[in-house]
XYZ file of C-alpha atoms in Angstrom:
588
model
C 43.565 103.619 118.754
C 47.208 102.573 119.569
C 47.618 98.953 119.710
C 49.412 99.083 122.920
C 46.495 100.115 124.539
C 45.156 97.559 123.340
C 47.054 94.490 124.429
C 50.029 96.467 126.791
C 51.670 93.361 127.562
C 52.448 92.138 124.212
C 55.236 94.502 123.251
C 56.947 92.971 126.499
C 56.348 89.535 125.434
C 57.745 89.928 122.121
C 60.802 92.049 123.315
C 61.673 89.045 125.733
C 61.954 86.438 123.204
C 64.937 85.613 121.224
C 64.208 84.953 117.932
C 66.671 81.898 117.675
C 68.180 81.578 113.693
C 68.142 78.038 112.428
C 71.594 76.630 112.339
C 72.046 74.090 108.959
C 74.419 71.109 108.779
C 76.564 73.637 106.429
C 76.706 76.343 109.260
C 77.559 73.706 111.734
C 80.389 72.474 109.366
C 81.444 76.284 108.898
C 81.749 76.956 112.691
C 83.543 73.308 113.497
C 86.186 74.375 110.744
C 86.850 77.933 112.315
C 87.570 76.010 115.840
C 89.625 73.590 113.941
C 91.667 76.231 112.621
C 92.231 77.601 115.677
C 92.780 74.808 117.680
C 95.502 74.056 115.035
C 96.970 76.835 115.492
C 97.309 76.484 119.427
C 98.672 73.203 118.992
C 101.311 74.395 116.436
C 102.384 77.725 117.744
C 100.925 78.837 121.194
C 101.569 75.022 123.115
C 104.991 74.806 121.748
C 105.619 78.717 122.936
C 104.350 77.953 126.340
C 106.598 74.933 126.633
C 109.516 77.037 125.556
C 108.934 79.446 128.653
C 108.290 76.447 131.198
C 111.764 75.111 129.793
C 113.555 78.607 130.563
C 112.142 78.247 134.344
C 113.747 74.891 134.597
C 117.468 74.090 135.517
C 118.945 71.054 134.130
C 117.681 68.649 135.665
C 114.207 69.641 135.050
C 113.291 71.473 138.473
C 111.391 74.476 138.543
C 113.574 77.438 139.201
C 111.632 80.201 138.304
C 113.724 83.190 136.839
C 117.165 82.247 138.258
C 118.176 81.349 134.354
C 117.041 84.951 133.244
C 119.163 86.548 136.327
C 122.223 84.339 135.442
C 121.835 85.478 131.876
C 121.724 89.419 132.646
C 124.262 89.184 135.492
C 127.023 87.102 133.530
C 128.971 88.886 131.268
C 130.370 86.079 128.947
C 126.543 85.202 128.412
C 125.029 88.692 127.756
C 127.927 89.715 125.458
C 126.359 87.933 122.604
C 123.030 90.067 123.260
C 125.017 93.477 122.877
C 127.038 92.005 119.801
C 123.541 90.887 118.460
C 121.953 94.319 119.269
C 125.221 96.195 117.305
C 125.570 94.207 114.301
C 121.490 94.204 113.576
C 121.708 97.773 114.209
C 124.092 98.837 111.798
C 122.889 96.217 109.445
C 119.591 98.249 109.467
C 121.269 101.818 109.005
C 123.002 100.691 106.237
C 120.846 98.400 104.209
C 118.226 101.297 104.567
C 120.365 104.186 103.115
C 121.671 101.845 100.277
C 117.665 100.255 99.892
C 116.663 104.220 99.650
C 119.035 105.394 97.008
C 118.533 102.443 94.638
C 114.874 102.699 95.155
C 114.821 106.409 94.418
C 116.851 106.126 91.391
C 113.847 103.330 90.030
C 110.928 105.838 91.095
C 112.338 109.143 90.964
C 114.693 109.161 88.080
C 114.700 108.516 84.131
C 117.453 106.005 84.204
C 117.818 102.945 81.813
C 117.712 99.218 82.642
C 115.192 100.173 85.332
C 113.441 96.554 84.856
C 117.066 94.860 84.770
C 118.283 96.679 88.165
C 114.750 95.736 89.672
C 115.141 92.085 89.228
C 118.694 91.870 90.056
C 118.077 93.432 93.627
C 115.890 90.590 94.147
C 118.482 88.024 93.389
C 119.974 87.651 97.061
C 116.409 86.874 98.076
C 116.450 83.236 96.570
C 119.714 82.257 98.271
C 120.816 81.030 101.557
C 122.316 83.643 104.014
C 125.194 81.103 104.132
C 125.876 81.801 100.281
C 126.489 85.627 101.135
C 129.302 84.528 103.643
C 131.062 81.709 101.338
C 131.119 84.569 98.542
C 132.855 86.938 101.240
C 135.246 84.262 101.997
C 136.428 83.613 98.839
C 136.697 87.547 98.246
C 138.454 89.021 101.459
C 139.057 85.585 103.618
C 142.469 84.728 104.326
C 143.136 83.456 100.989
C 140.526 85.682 99.395
C 140.747 87.135 95.916
C 140.978 90.745 97.242
C 143.014 89.796 100.551
C 145.760 88.473 98.189
C 145.538 91.273 95.617
C 144.896 88.398 92.962
C 147.166 85.830 94.256
C 150.190 88.492 94.424
C 149.332 90.457 91.096
C 148.742 93.702 93.047
C 148.677 94.825 96.804
C 146.136 93.090 98.646
C 143.421 94.556 100.831
C 142.599 93.111 104.384
C 139.094 93.867 105.658
C 139.506 91.586 109.138
C 136.515 89.997 107.486
C 135.946 87.102 110.318
C 133.583 88.955 113.035
C 131.561 91.753 113.135
C 132.511 93.421 109.280
C 131.978 89.776 107.549
C 128.559 89.478 109.493
C 127.626 92.721 108.739
C 128.051 92.644 105.160
C 126.588 89.302 104.859
C 123.614 90.696 106.204
C 123.597 93.860 104.042
C 123.246 91.404 101.050
C 120.739 89.467 102.805
C 118.588 92.294 103.830
C 119.040 94.768 101.078
C 116.255 93.066 98.625
C 113.726 93.594 101.547
C 114.386 97.097 102.675
C 114.606 98.541 98.915
C 110.983 96.690 98.007
C 109.396 98.549 101.263
C 111.232 101.535 100.020
C 109.999 101.397 96.454
C 106.246 101.073 97.509
C 106.972 104.397 99.978
C 108.563 106.829 97.102
C 106.162 105.651 94.528
C 103.203 106.744 96.897
C 104.323 110.241 97.973
C 102.010 112.920 96.652
C 103.391 115.254 93.867
C 101.546 118.257 95.325
C 104.325 118.722 98.143
C 107.078 119.036 95.601
C 104.974 121.461 93.663
C 104.255 123.449 96.605
C 108.199 123.541 97.403
C 108.996 124.259 93.901
C 106.988 127.912 94.324
C 108.695 128.330 97.368
C 112.052 127.972 95.524
C 113.488 125.038 97.160
C 116.316 123.721 95.809
C 117.162 119.801 95.175
C 118.682 119.348 98.842
C 116.031 121.408 100.576
C 113.433 119.167 98.966
C 115.002 115.950 100.013
C 115.168 117.072 103.543
C 111.849 119.126 104.109
C 109.429 116.687 101.324
C 111.299 113.136 100.287
C 112.490 112.180 103.571
C 109.416 113.360 105.846
C 107.062 111.544 103.283
C 108.819 108.124 103.290
C 109.664 108.374 106.914
C 107.294 105.751 108.025
C 108.878 103.609 105.108
C 112.236 104.288 106.317
C 111.299 103.153 109.757
C 109.630 99.956 108.285
C 112.544 99.417 106.392
C 114.661 99.782 109.144
C 112.720 97.541 111.321
C 112.254 94.615 108.927
C 116.422 94.703 108.485
C 117.045 95.106 111.957
C 114.528 91.629 112.931
C 116.272 89.689 110.034
C 119.847 90.578 111.235
C 118.878 89.989 114.702
C 117.465 86.834 114.232
C 119.888 85.043 111.303
C 122.249 82.008 111.713
C 123.437 81.334 108.452
C 125.978 84.580 108.101
C 127.225 84.497 111.838
C 128.146 80.722 111.224
C 130.156 81.267 108.170
C 132.290 84.398 108.753
C 131.356 85.272 112.492
C 134.525 84.009 113.955
C 135.004 84.552 117.442
C 132.204 87.053 117.409
C 129.686 85.336 119.104
C 126.003 86.362 118.439
C 122.517 85.109 119.935
C 121.662 83.056 117.159
C 125.025 81.039 117.257
C 124.931 81.093 120.835
C 121.332 79.218 121.075
C 122.992 76.698 119.248
C 126.031 75.905 120.944
C 124.285 75.895 124.205
C 121.481 73.674 122.987
C 123.711 71.393 120.628
C 127.326 72.022 121.764
C 126.599 71.751 125.728
C 123.378 70.384 125.916
C 122.311 72.856 128.079
C 118.676 73.038 126.954
C 117.347 75.474 130.090
C 119.964 78.073 129.164
C 119.022 77.719 125.075
C 115.276 78.229 126.022
C 116.061 81.059 128.099
C 118.104 82.732 125.246
C 115.397 81.748 123.185
C 112.841 83.841 124.841
C 115.468 86.656 125.306
C 115.479 86.455 121.670
C 111.858 86.942 121.192
C 111.779 90.236 123.078
C 113.422 92.589 120.854
C 112.060 91.364 118.058
C 108.433 91.370 119.478
C 109.269 95.268 120.416
C 110.329 95.519 116.856
C 107.505 94.207 115.244
C 104.711 96.269 117.210
C 106.448 99.407 116.820
C 106.605 98.668 113.167
C 102.753 97.888 113.010
C 102.066 100.918 114.883
C 104.070 102.909 112.359
C 102.505 101.249 109.122
C 98.965 102.004 110.681
C 100.078 106.061 110.522
C 101.523 105.521 107.322
C 98.419 103.960 105.587
C 96.135 106.481 106.874
C 98.383 109.027 105.815
C 97.828 108.538 101.932
C 95.075 110.602 100.485
C 92.592 109.449 97.474
C 93.416 112.838 95.992
C 97.442 112.302 96.262
C 99.014 112.894 92.242
C 101.736 110.558 91.180
C 105.477 111.834 90.776
C 106.410 113.396 87.878
C 110.029 112.854 86.763
C 111.450 116.087 85.298
C 114.605 115.833 82.919
C 117.901 116.246 84.699
C 120.775 114.251 83.094
C 123.373 114.796 85.681
C 121.186 113.214 88.413
C 120.451 110.510 85.974
C 124.001 109.432 85.384
C 124.742 109.548 88.967
C 122.139 107.244 89.960
C 122.539 105.006 87.017
C 126.155 104.824 88.319
C 125.135 104.067 91.569
C 122.651 101.076 90.302
C 125.585 99.644 88.302
C 127.907 99.515 90.914
C 125.144 97.919 93.501
C 124.221 95.328 90.558
C 128.253 94.966 90.201
C 128.515 94.044 93.832
C 125.549 91.495 93.502
C 127.130 89.807 90.787
C 130.629 89.654 91.832
C 129.468 87.978 94.954
C 127.699 85.566 93.158
C 130.826 85.379 90.607
C 132.997 84.618 93.803
C 130.519 81.458 95.076
C 130.252 80.422 91.530
C 134.159 80.239 90.305
C 135.529 78.131 92.811
C 132.977 75.196 92.118
C 134.119 74.887 89.053
C 138.077 74.430 89.684
C 139.568 71.614 91.456
C 140.981 73.244 94.691
C 140.509 76.697 95.471
C 142.935 79.042 95.343
C 145.465 76.706 94.802
C 144.756 74.255 91.912
C 142.308 76.000 89.020
C 141.954 73.065 87.018
C 138.512 73.057 85.611
C 135.859 70.141 87.052
C 132.552 70.012 87.766
C 133.050 67.536 90.304
C 131.674 69.419 92.910
C 128.494 69.270 91.701
C 128.389 65.400 92.105
C 128.657 65.633 96.310
C 130.437 62.247 95.676
C 132.752 62.901 98.719
C 129.771 64.713 100.890
C 127.925 62.820 103.636
C 124.745 62.196 101.936
C 125.189 63.438 98.498
C 122.288 64.968 96.331
C 119.763 63.502 99.436
C 119.694 66.952 101.328
C 118.772 68.389 98.099
C 115.972 66.220 97.694
C 114.990 66.568 101.220
C 114.786 70.093 100.735
C 112.812 69.806 97.661
C 110.269 67.683 99.173
C 110.184 69.909 102.289
C 109.742 73.168 99.961
C 106.914 71.324 98.178
C 105.078 70.055 100.979
C 104.928 73.326 102.585
C 103.983 75.256 99.846
C 101.117 73.101 98.807
C 99.656 71.981 102.287
C 101.023 75.609 103.745
C 99.052 77.544 101.055
C 95.767 75.440 100.936
C 95.517 75.750 104.971
C 96.590 79.141 104.718
C 94.220 80.819 102.540
C 91.458 78.349 103.607
C 91.878 79.711 107.153
C 92.224 83.589 106.178
C 88.842 82.783 104.299
C 87.473 81.292 107.159
C 88.361 83.896 109.604
C 87.835 86.985 107.014
C 84.216 85.649 105.125
C 82.462 83.657 107.726
C 79.939 85.603 109.808
C 79.892 83.031 112.690
C 81.663 83.022 115.929
C 83.249 86.348 115.838
C 85.217 86.249 119.016
C 86.986 83.050 117.939
C 87.916 84.459 114.537
C 89.412 87.208 116.078
C 91.584 85.062 118.413
C 92.347 83.089 115.000
C 93.332 86.565 113.283
C 95.898 87.167 116.534
C 97.459 83.788 116.737
C 98.033 84.008 112.795
C 99.997 87.328 113.095
C 102.142 86.161 116.021
C 104.624 83.952 113.873
C 105.569 87.456 112.237
C 107.885 88.563 115.477
C 109.014 85.182 116.112
C 112.611 84.108 115.245
C 112.937 80.879 113.694
C 115.384 79.392 116.070
C 112.844 80.309 118.649
C 110.419 78.078 116.727
C 112.690 75.251 116.182
C 113.522 75.187 119.922
C 109.892 75.668 121.002
C 109.296 72.488 118.832
C 111.867 70.290 120.270
C 110.211 71.097 123.939
C 106.952 70.420 122.413
C 107.253 67.470 120.262
C 110.132 65.544 121.922
C 107.920 65.018 125.022
C 106.445 61.625 125.519
C 103.869 62.921 128.209
C 103.144 66.034 129.731
C 102.667 66.378 133.954
C 99.381 67.992 134.709
C 100.178 71.027 137.284
C 99.332 70.376 140.797
C 98.971 66.428 140.390
C 101.213 63.287 139.835
C 99.309 62.617 136.648
C 100.293 62.866 133.183
C 99.234 62.813 129.529
C 100.419 61.503 126.654
C 101.763 63.690 123.845
C 99.984 62.315 120.807
C 101.855 64.211 118.291
C 105.406 62.730 119.776
C 105.551 60.423 116.413
C 106.101 63.594 114.379
C 109.404 64.423 116.171
C 112.513 63.206 114.003
C 109.985 62.991 110.905
C 110.369 65.183 107.579
C 106.941 66.256 108.777
C 107.884 67.972 111.742
C 110.455 70.512 109.252
C 107.376 70.962 106.980
C 105.499 72.002 110.021
C 108.082 74.639 111.349
C 108.460 76.024 108.134
C 104.774 76.358 107.996
C 104.187 78.102 111.045
C 107.696 80.273 110.382
C 106.533 81.572 107.240
C 102.683 81.779 108.196
C 101.965 85.323 108.625
C 103.144 86.839 105.602
C 101.040 84.489 103.577
C 98.134 85.281 105.826
C 98.449 88.748 105.219
C 98.671 87.933 101.546
C 95.620 86.014 101.564
C 93.426 88.335 103.721
C 94.490 91.116 101.294
C 93.416 89.262 98.093
C 89.982 88.145 99.913
C 89.363 91.623 101.109
C 89.849 93.038 97.306
C 86.860 90.346 96.268
C 83.082 91.549 96.427
C 81.557 91.107 99.685
C 78.085 90.031 98.183
C 79.323 86.561 97.224
C 78.860 84.905 100.190
C 75.332 86.633 101.217
C 74.003 86.022 97.808
C 75.385 82.221 97.704
C 73.942 81.431 101.396
C 70.451 83.486 100.083
C 70.376 81.082 97.512
C 71.245 77.818 99.323
C 74.808 77.311 98.132
C 77.030 76.086 100.651
C 80.262 78.214 101.421
C 82.422 75.365 100.119
C 80.712 75.483 96.715
C 81.412 79.381 96.909
C 84.813 79.091 97.928
C 85.801 76.441 95.338
C 84.060 77.953 92.541
C 84.472 81.508 93.027
C 87.118 82.502 95.971
C 89.794 80.088 94.609
C 89.724 81.032 90.736
C 89.447 84.738 91.542
C 92.308 84.705 94.061
C 94.514 82.225 91.987
C 97.482 84.978 91.698
C 97.415 85.778 95.211
C 97.442 81.652 95.784
C 100.419 81.300 93.627
C 102.173 83.721 95.070
C 101.906 82.211 98.400
C 103.177 78.856 97.083
C 106.137 80.756 95.693
C 106.678 82.536 99.072
C 106.631 79.365 101.142
C 108.770 77.549 98.664
C 111.747 79.877 98.194
C 111.929 80.567 101.934
C 111.444 76.977 102.773
C 114.842 75.924 100.361
C 116.696 78.773 101.894
C 115.824 78.791 105.649
C 118.189 77.226 108.266
C 117.145 78.660 111.496
C 113.732 77.070 112.160
C 114.918 73.604 111.247
C 118.670 73.345 112.551
C 117.423 71.635 115.695
C 114.702 69.250 114.018
C 116.433 67.319 111.258
C 117.650 63.778 111.671
C 120.252 62.455 109.685
C 117.921 61.199 106.791
C 115.971 64.428 106.802
C 118.621 66.862 106.893
C 117.826 69.685 104.474
C 120.133 71.288 101.868
C 120.477 74.490 103.865
C 122.120 72.565 106.885
C 124.323 70.549 104.765
C 125.939 73.677 103.523
C 126.418 74.458 107.130
C 127.849 71.159 107.912
C 130.262 71.462 104.838
C 131.632 74.965 105.887
C 131.935 73.421 109.080
C 133.973 70.483 107.691
C 136.091 72.989 105.129
C 134.236 71.774 101.978
C 133.764 75.362 100.951
C 133.088 74.284 97.083
C 130.691 71.702 97.846
C 128.847 73.855 100.214
C 129.029 76.843 97.328
C 127.941 74.461 94.647
C 124.750 73.440 97.058
C 123.740 76.792 97.482
C 124.130 77.465 93.586
C 122.037 74.833 93.034
C 119.489 76.491 95.660
C 119.319 79.634 94.099
C 119.047 78.393 90.548
C 116.192 76.342 91.637
C 114.473 79.167 93.421
C 114.967 81.351 90.032
C 113.445 78.557 87.987
C 110.444 78.299 90.123
C 110.121 82.355 90.214
C 110.129 82.327 86.554
C 107.551 79.680 86.482
C 105.317 81.879 88.522
C 105.983 84.914 86.569
C 105.095 82.723 82.963
C 101.698 81.300 84.972
C 100.753 84.489 86.485
C 101.102 86.437 83.129
C 98.871 83.657 81.452
C 96.489 84.070 84.138
C 96.375 87.888 83.588
C 95.992 87.559 79.523
C 93.287 84.896 80.010
C 91.237 87.191 82.464
C 91.511 90.260 80.499
C 91.140 88.386 76.921
C 86.767 88.747 77.325
C 87.687 92.559 77.306
C 89.126 92.737 73.920
């Protein structure tokens, strides 16, 4: 007999009752931590951005004027011209950088040339230097008294490339963006399916036809992503235009002059908001394209097989030598004047530029940068990795975690200048007015303004997203059963995190720390508005030295930053090798 027939009311009673799962203290702690991480992102990212938008809708007196600033910006030729200049410079840089990066990556992946490891490491060197360094090197080569402009000081016929302006900015930005585009394209070229080439060979396609019918279509998403990366980096860069821009004004410099030169905070905020828009559009387009690229990779793909071709190898080897020579020539152009008395008039050897005796602050800006970079690397890595762990591995509060995930990727589309500006308007406010009332509330974070910790926080948010993706990628590779098994054994999540997740993710954690450190040492855009005289970082000190005409001391400080970052990178390589050897030891 059917049980429902015996007691028909029973199933309805059961279905209406919700079985509530008991929440332990550890579960509550996990939920609380998720909320705290999301709240931290709201306070450090969302609130400052809202304040930036609010200020862009105010006049100089702080009165609300709606979109008048934006109307004035887009209808005033002198105000909008930097936008066109920036779009031009970023577009040209993106195209050239992608072209150079593509052939360099092609040489390392698709040919049988020698010194591949050497060429690969050399290509990454520009990553470790502040962007001002490329400008300084170009001034020493192509400036008014540059080595090439004067034909090696009169020995030969000189060449004037009209450096100061778009030419200088574009060349500097190409050096800056080349490693990023090269890195993306080397991955795209390595992932191409060799079966496509076999099919092209069966139809008798030649080298050029295979390039246009197979190679370029198969890496089109990588090319687009590389262009977008080059475009965004160039669009938002401040260091190169300030050194070699001359009278050619771009948006990054325009914001600086509006805020620091004219104290026009509202127009500075307006330009800051405008600066975000193209970066956000480019970012969204890049995310869509990356999704298409990842869905096009098949598990049945066959790796590319390099066929012998001496002529091809010689051509690409020569190309790599030329590119490497250009990078070393630029570094040499920065390095040489730091060891002579007064470039280019007195070539007596000296090392006094490295003492920074005649420079305001001496070595202090370098020590400040070291502290900022170390603090950002340690605090940032812990916060980003733990936040990523909570969003990725927790089973509680799905909607809150998704919101936190969305907030975590927002900084990827934000220029550093916009973050710096937003921080001025948010942290410098002693109190906030409550809308539609005459009341206000004090700003508990106002004490951060003017301290070194606001620089750490700005860097942490500026470089948050890339490290967040690194952390989530590493966490996705771990077995999903660790957390459920630990929970079934009543092991708290924090013990699983410290005893299992952290040790197994150590290479990714070290990579995050190095990324935070290197970028915090070289960045200028996010911190240019936030430093105090006692907390001035080295990158800002370089800009000040260039402005004061002390190019040799500026070059010396740039060289010290470069060497520091290279040493940190070597330390990372050494540590990760030790970790890999130790992890593989049990297999021997």
